[in-house]
PDB file of C-alpha atoms and ligand atoms in Angstrom:
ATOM      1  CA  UNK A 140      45.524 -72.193 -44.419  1.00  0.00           C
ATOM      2  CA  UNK A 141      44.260 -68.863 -45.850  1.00  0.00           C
ATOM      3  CA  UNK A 142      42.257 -66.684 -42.886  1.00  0.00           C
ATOM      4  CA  UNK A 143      39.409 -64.410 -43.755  1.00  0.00           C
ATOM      5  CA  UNK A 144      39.070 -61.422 -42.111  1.00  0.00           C
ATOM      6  CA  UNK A 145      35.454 -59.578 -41.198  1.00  0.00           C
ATOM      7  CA  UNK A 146      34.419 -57.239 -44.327  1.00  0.00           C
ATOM      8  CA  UNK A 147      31.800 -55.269 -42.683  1.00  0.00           C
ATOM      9  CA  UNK A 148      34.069 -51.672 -42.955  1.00  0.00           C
ATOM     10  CA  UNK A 149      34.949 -52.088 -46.296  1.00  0.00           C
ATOM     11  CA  UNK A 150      31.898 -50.817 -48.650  1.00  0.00           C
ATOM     12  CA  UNK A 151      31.542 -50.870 -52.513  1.00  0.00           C
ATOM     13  CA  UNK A 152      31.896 -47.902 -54.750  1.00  0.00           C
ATOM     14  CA  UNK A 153      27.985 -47.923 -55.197  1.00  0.00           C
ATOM     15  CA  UNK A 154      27.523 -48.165 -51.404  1.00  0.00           C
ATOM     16  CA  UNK A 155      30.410 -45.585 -50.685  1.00  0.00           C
ATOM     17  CA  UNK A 156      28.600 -43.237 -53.380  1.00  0.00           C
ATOM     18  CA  UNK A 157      25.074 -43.854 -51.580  1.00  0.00           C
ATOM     19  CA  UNK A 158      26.703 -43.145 -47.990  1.00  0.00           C
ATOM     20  CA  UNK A 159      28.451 -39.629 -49.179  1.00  0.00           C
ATOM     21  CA  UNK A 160      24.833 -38.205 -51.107  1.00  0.00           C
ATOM     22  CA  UNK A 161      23.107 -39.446 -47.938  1.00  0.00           C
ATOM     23  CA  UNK A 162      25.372 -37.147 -45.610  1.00  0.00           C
ATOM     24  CA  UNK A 163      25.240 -34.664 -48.160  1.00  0.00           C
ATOM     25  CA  UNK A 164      21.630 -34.870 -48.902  1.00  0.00           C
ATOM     26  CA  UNK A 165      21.054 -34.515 -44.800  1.00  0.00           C
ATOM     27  CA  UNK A 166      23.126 -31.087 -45.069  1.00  0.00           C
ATOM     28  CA  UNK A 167      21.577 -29.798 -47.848  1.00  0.00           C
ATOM     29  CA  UNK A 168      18.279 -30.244 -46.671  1.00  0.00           C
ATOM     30  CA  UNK A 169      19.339 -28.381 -43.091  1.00  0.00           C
ATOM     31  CA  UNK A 170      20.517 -25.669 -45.292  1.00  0.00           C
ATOM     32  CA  UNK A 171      17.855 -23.742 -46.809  1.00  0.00           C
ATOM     33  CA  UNK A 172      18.349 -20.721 -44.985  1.00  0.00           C
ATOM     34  CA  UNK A 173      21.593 -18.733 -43.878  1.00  0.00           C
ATOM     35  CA  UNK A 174      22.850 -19.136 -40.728  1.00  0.00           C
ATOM     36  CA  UNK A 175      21.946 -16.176 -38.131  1.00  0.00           C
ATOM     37  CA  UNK A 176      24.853 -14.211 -36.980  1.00  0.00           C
ATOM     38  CA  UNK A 177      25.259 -15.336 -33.553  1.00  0.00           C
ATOM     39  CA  UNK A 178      26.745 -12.249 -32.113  1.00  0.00           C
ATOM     40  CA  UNK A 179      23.606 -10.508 -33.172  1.00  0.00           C
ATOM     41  CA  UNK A 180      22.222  -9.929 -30.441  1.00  0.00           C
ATOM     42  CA  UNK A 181      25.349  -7.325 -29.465  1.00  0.00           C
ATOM     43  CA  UNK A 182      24.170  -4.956 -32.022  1.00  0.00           C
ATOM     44  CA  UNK A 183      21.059  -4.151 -29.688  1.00  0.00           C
ATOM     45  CA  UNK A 184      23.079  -4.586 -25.954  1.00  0.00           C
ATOM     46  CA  UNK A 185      25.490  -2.317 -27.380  1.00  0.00           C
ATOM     47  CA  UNK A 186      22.823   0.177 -28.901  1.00  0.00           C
ATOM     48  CA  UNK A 187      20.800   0.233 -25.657  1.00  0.00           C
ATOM     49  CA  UNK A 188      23.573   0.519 -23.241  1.00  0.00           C
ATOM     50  CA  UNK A 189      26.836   1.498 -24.643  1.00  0.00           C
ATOM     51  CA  UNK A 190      27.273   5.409 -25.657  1.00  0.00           C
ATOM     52  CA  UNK A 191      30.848   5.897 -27.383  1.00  0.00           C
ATOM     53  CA  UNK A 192      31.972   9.452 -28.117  1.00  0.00           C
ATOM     54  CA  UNK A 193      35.312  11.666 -27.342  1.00  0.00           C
ATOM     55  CA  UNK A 194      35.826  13.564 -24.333  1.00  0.00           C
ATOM     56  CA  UNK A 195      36.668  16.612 -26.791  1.00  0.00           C
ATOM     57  CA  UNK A 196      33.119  16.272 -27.562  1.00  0.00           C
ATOM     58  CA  UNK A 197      32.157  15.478 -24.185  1.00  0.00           C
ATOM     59  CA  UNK A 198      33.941  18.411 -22.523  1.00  0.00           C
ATOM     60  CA  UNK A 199      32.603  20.885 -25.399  1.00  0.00           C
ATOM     61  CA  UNK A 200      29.058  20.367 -25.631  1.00  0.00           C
ATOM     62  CA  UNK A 201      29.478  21.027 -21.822  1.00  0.00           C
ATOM     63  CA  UNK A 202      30.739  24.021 -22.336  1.00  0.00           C
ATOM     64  CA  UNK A 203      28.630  25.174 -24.897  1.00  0.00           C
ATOM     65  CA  UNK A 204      24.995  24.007 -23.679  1.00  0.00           C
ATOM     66  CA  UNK A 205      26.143  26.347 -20.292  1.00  0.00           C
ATOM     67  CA  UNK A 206      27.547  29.851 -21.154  1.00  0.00           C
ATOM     68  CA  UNK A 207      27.064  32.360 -18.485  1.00  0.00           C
ATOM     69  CA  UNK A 208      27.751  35.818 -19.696  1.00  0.00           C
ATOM     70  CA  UNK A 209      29.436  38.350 -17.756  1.00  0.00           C
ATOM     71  CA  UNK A 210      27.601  41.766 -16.742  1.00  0.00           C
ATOM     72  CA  UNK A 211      28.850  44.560 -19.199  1.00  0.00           C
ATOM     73  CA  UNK A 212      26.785  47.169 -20.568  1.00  0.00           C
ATOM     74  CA  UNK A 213      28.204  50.098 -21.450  1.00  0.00           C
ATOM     75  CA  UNK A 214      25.740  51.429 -24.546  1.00  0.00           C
ATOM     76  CA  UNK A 215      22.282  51.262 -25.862  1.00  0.00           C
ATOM     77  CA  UNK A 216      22.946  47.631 -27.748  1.00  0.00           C
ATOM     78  CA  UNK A 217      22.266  46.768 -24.052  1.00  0.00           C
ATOM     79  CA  UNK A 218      18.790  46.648 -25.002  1.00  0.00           C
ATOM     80  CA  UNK A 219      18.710  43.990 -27.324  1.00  0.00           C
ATOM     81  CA  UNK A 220      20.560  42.152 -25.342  1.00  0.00           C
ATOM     82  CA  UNK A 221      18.015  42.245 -22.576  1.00  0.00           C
ATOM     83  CA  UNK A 222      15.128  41.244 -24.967  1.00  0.00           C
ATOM     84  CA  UNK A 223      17.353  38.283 -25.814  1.00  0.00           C
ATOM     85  CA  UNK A 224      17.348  37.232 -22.058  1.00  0.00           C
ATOM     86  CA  UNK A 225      13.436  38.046 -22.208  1.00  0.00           C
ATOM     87  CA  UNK A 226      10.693  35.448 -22.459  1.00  0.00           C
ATOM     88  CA  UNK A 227      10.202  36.213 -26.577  1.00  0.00           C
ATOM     89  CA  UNK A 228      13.610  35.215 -27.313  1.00  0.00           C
ATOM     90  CA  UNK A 229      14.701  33.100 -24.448  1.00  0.00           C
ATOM     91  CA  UNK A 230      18.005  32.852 -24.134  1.00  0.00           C
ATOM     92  CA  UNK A 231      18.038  30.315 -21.707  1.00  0.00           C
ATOM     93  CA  UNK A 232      17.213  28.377 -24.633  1.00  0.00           C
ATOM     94  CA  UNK A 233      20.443  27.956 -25.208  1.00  0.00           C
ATOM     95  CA  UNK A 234      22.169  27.310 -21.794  1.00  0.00           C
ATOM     96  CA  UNK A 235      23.163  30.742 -21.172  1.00  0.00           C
ATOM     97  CA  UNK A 236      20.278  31.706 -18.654  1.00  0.00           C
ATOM     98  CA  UNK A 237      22.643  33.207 -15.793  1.00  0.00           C
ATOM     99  CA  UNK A 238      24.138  36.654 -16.105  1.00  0.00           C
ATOM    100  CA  UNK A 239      27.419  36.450 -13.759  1.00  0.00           C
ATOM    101  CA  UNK A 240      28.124  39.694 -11.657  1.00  0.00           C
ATOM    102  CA  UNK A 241      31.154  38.188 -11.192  1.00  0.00           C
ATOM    103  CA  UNK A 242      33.560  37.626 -14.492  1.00  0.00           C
ATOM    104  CA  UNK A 243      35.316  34.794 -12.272  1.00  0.00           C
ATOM    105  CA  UNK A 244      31.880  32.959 -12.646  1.00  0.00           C
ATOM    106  CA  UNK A 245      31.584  33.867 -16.134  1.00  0.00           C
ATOM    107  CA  UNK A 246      33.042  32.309 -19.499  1.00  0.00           C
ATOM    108  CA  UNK A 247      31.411  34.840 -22.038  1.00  0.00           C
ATOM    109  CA  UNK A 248      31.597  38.618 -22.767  1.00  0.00           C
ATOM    110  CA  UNK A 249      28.928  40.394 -24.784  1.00  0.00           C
ATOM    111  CA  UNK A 250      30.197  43.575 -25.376  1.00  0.00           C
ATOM    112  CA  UNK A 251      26.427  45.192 -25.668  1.00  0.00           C
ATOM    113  CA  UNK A 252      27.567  49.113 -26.168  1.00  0.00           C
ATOM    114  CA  UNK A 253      30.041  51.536 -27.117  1.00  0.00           C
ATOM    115  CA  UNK A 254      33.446  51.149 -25.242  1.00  0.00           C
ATOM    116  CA  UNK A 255      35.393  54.796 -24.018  1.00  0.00           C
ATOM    117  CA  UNK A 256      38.540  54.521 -23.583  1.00  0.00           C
ATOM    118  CA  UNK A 257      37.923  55.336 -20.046  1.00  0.00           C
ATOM    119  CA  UNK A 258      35.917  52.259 -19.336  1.00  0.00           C
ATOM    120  CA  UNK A 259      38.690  50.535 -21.843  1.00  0.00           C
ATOM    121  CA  UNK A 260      40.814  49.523 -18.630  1.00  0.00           C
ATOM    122  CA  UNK A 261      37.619  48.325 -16.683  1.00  0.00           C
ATOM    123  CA  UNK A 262      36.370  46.134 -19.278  1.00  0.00           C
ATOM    124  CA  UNK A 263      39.898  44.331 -19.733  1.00  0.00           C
ATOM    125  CA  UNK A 264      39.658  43.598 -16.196  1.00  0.00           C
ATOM    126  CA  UNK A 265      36.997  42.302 -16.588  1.00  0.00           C
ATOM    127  CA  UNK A 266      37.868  39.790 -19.416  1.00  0.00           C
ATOM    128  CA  UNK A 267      41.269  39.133 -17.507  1.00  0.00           C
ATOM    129  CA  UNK A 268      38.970  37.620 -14.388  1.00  0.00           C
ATOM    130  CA  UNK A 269      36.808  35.551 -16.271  1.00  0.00           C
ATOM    131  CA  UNK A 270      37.412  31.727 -16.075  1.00  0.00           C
ATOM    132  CA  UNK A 271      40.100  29.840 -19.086  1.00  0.00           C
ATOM    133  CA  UNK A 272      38.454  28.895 -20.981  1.00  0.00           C
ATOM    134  CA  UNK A 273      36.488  32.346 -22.024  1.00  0.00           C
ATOM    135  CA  UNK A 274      34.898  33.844 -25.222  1.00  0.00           C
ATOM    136  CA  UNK A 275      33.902  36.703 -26.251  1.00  0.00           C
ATOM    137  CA  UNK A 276      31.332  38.162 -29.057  1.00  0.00           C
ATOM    138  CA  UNK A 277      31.666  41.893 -30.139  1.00  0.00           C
ATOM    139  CA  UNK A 278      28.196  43.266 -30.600  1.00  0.00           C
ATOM    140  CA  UNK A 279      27.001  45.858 -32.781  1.00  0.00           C
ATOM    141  CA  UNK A 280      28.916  48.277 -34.919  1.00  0.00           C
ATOM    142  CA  UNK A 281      30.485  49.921 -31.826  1.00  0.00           C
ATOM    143  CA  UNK A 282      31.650  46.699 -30.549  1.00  0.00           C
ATOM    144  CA  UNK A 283      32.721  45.734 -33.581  1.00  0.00           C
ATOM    145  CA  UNK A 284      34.989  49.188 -35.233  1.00  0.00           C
ATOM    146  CA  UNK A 285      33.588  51.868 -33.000  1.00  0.00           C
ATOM    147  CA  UNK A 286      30.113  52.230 -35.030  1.00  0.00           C
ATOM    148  CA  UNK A 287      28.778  56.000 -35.503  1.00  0.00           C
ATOM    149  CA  UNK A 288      31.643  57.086 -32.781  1.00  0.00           C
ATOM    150  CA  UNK A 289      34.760  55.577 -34.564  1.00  0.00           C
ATOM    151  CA  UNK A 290      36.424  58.933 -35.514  1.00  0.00           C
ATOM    152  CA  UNK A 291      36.020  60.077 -31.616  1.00  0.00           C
ATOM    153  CA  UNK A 292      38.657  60.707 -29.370  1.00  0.00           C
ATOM    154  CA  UNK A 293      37.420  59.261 -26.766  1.00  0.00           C
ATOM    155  CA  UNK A 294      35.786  55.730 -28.225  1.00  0.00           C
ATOM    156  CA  UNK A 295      37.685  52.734 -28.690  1.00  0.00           C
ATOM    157  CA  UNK A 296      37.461  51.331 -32.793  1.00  0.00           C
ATOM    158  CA  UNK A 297      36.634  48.325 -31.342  1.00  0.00           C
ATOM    159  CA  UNK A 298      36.486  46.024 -28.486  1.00  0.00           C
ATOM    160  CA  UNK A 299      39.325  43.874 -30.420  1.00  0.00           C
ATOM    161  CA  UNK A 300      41.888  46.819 -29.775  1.00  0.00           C
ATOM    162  CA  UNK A 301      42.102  45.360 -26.137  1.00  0.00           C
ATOM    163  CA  UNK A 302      40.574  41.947 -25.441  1.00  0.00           C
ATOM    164  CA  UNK A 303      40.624  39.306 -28.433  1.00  0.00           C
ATOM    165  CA  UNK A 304      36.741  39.026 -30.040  1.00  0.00           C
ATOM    166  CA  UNK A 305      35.789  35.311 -31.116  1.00  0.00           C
ATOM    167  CA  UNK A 306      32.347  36.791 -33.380  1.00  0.00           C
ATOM    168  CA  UNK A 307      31.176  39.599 -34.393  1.00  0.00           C
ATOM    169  CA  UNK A 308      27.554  40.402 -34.504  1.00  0.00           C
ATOM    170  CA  UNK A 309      26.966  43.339 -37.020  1.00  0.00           C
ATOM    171  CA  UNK A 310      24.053  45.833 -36.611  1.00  0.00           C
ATOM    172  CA  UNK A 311      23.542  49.233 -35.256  1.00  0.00           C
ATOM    173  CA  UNK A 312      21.720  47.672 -32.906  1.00  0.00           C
ATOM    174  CA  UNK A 313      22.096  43.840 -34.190  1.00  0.00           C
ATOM    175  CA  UNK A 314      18.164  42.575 -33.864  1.00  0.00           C
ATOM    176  CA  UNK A 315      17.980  39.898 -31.070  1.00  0.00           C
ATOM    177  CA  UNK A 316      17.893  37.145 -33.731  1.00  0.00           C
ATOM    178  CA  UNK A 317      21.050  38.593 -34.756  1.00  0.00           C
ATOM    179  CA  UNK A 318      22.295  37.851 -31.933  1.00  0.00           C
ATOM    180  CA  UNK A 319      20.983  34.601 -31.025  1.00  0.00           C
ATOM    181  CA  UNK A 320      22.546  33.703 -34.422  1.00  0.00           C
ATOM    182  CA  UNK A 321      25.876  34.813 -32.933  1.00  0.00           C
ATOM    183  CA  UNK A 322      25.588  32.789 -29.915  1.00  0.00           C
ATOM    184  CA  UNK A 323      25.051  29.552 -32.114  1.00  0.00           C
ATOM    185  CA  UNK A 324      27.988  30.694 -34.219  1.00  0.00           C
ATOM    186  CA  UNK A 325      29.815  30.729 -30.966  1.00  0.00           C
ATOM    187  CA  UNK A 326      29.124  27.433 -29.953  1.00  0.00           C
ATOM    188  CA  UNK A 327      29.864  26.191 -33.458  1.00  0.00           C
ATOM    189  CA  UNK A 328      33.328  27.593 -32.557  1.00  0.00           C
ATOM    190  CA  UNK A 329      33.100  25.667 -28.818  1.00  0.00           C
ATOM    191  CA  UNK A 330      32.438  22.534 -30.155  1.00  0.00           C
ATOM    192  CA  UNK A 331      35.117  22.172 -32.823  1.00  0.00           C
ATOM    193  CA  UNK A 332      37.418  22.747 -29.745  1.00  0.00           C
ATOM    194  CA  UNK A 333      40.342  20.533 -28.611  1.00  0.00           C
ATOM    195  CA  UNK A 334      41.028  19.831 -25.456  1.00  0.00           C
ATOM    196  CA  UNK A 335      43.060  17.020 -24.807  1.00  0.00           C
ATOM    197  CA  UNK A 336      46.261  17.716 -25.994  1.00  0.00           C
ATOM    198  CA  UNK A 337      48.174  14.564 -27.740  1.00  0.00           C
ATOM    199  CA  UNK A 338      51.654  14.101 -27.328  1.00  0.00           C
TER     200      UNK A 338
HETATM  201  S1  LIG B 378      25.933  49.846 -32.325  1.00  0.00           S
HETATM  202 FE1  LIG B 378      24.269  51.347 -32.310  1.00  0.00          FE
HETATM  203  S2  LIG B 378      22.857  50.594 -30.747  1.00  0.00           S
HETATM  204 FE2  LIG B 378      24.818  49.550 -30.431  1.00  0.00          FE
HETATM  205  S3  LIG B 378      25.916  50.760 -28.916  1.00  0.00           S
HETATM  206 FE3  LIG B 378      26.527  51.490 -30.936  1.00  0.00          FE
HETATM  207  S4  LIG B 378      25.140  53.220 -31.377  1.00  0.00           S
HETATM  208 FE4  LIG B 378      24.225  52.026 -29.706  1.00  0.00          FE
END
């Protein structure tokens, strides 16, 4: 005796066709619109709380927003200098509103004059107890080759004879903008430093 079995699973091609554009018409119709990203929301946590950078850069612009020159004067560029520090100019501007008597509290030398070879030794001891790291900007002609004075026998042709110079600020004196411009320069130099040494 032949036994029929329940057909109810089994479906005809029409009815198989119908059920497939049904599921796809459903999908289609939820699909008019891209999906959102759903880690979108990081972009903004991240941008509000997160702040990624180097510690080369970290360290330099440090350094550089908070030079503190040394006290050395030996010549009439002094002058300029001092406007620079003055309210016109404002050094301070640029982070390097304390003058250190002391070169072990200092990390930059402005050589603002004429060096003599007798004040040669002084100012080297000077630069030798400043702080590592330590820059220095050779101002003026004098600083720079021994200006007006270079064929004397008692001026040094410049402050790089004894203590290395990192700019040089031209002038005879170099106006205060001058300068100022040299001080940026400088920390141009700072910030392309590297400190953290890879091995
Ligand atoms: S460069 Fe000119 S202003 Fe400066 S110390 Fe020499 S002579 Fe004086």
């Amino acid at each position: 005796m032949e036994v029929s079995r329940a057909r109810d699973y089994v479906y005809s091609d029409s009815e198989l066709d119908q059920s497939e554009s049904k599921v796809i018409e459903e999908l289609k119709a939820g699909a008019m619109e891209p999906l959102s990203d759903p880690d979108a929301w990081l972009d903004e946590e991240l941008s509000q709380n997160i702040l990624l950078t180097t510690a080369d850069w970290l360290i330099n612009w440090g350094r550089r927003s908070s030079l503190w020159p040394v006290i050395c004067f030996p010549a009439c560029c002094a002058f300029e200098f001092i406007s620079v520090m003055g309210p016109r100019f404002d050094m301070s501007r640029f982070g390097m509103e304390i003058l250190r008597a002391s070169p072990r509290q200092a990390d930059v030398l402005i050589t603002a004059g004429t060096l003599t070879w007798k004040m040669a030794p002084n100012v080297r001891r000077i630069y030798n107890q400043m702080a590592e790291p330590k820059w220095v900007i050779a101002m003026g002609a004098c600083g720079i080759s021994g200006g007006i004075f270079r064929s004397s026998y008692n001026v040094v042709p410049g402050y790089n004879r004894i203590i290395p110079v990192d700019v040089y600020v031209p002038g005879c004196p170099p106006r205060p903008e001058a300068l100022l411009h040299g001080i940026q320069m400088l920390q141009e130099k700072i910030a392309k430093r590297t400190n953290i040494i890879k091995e």
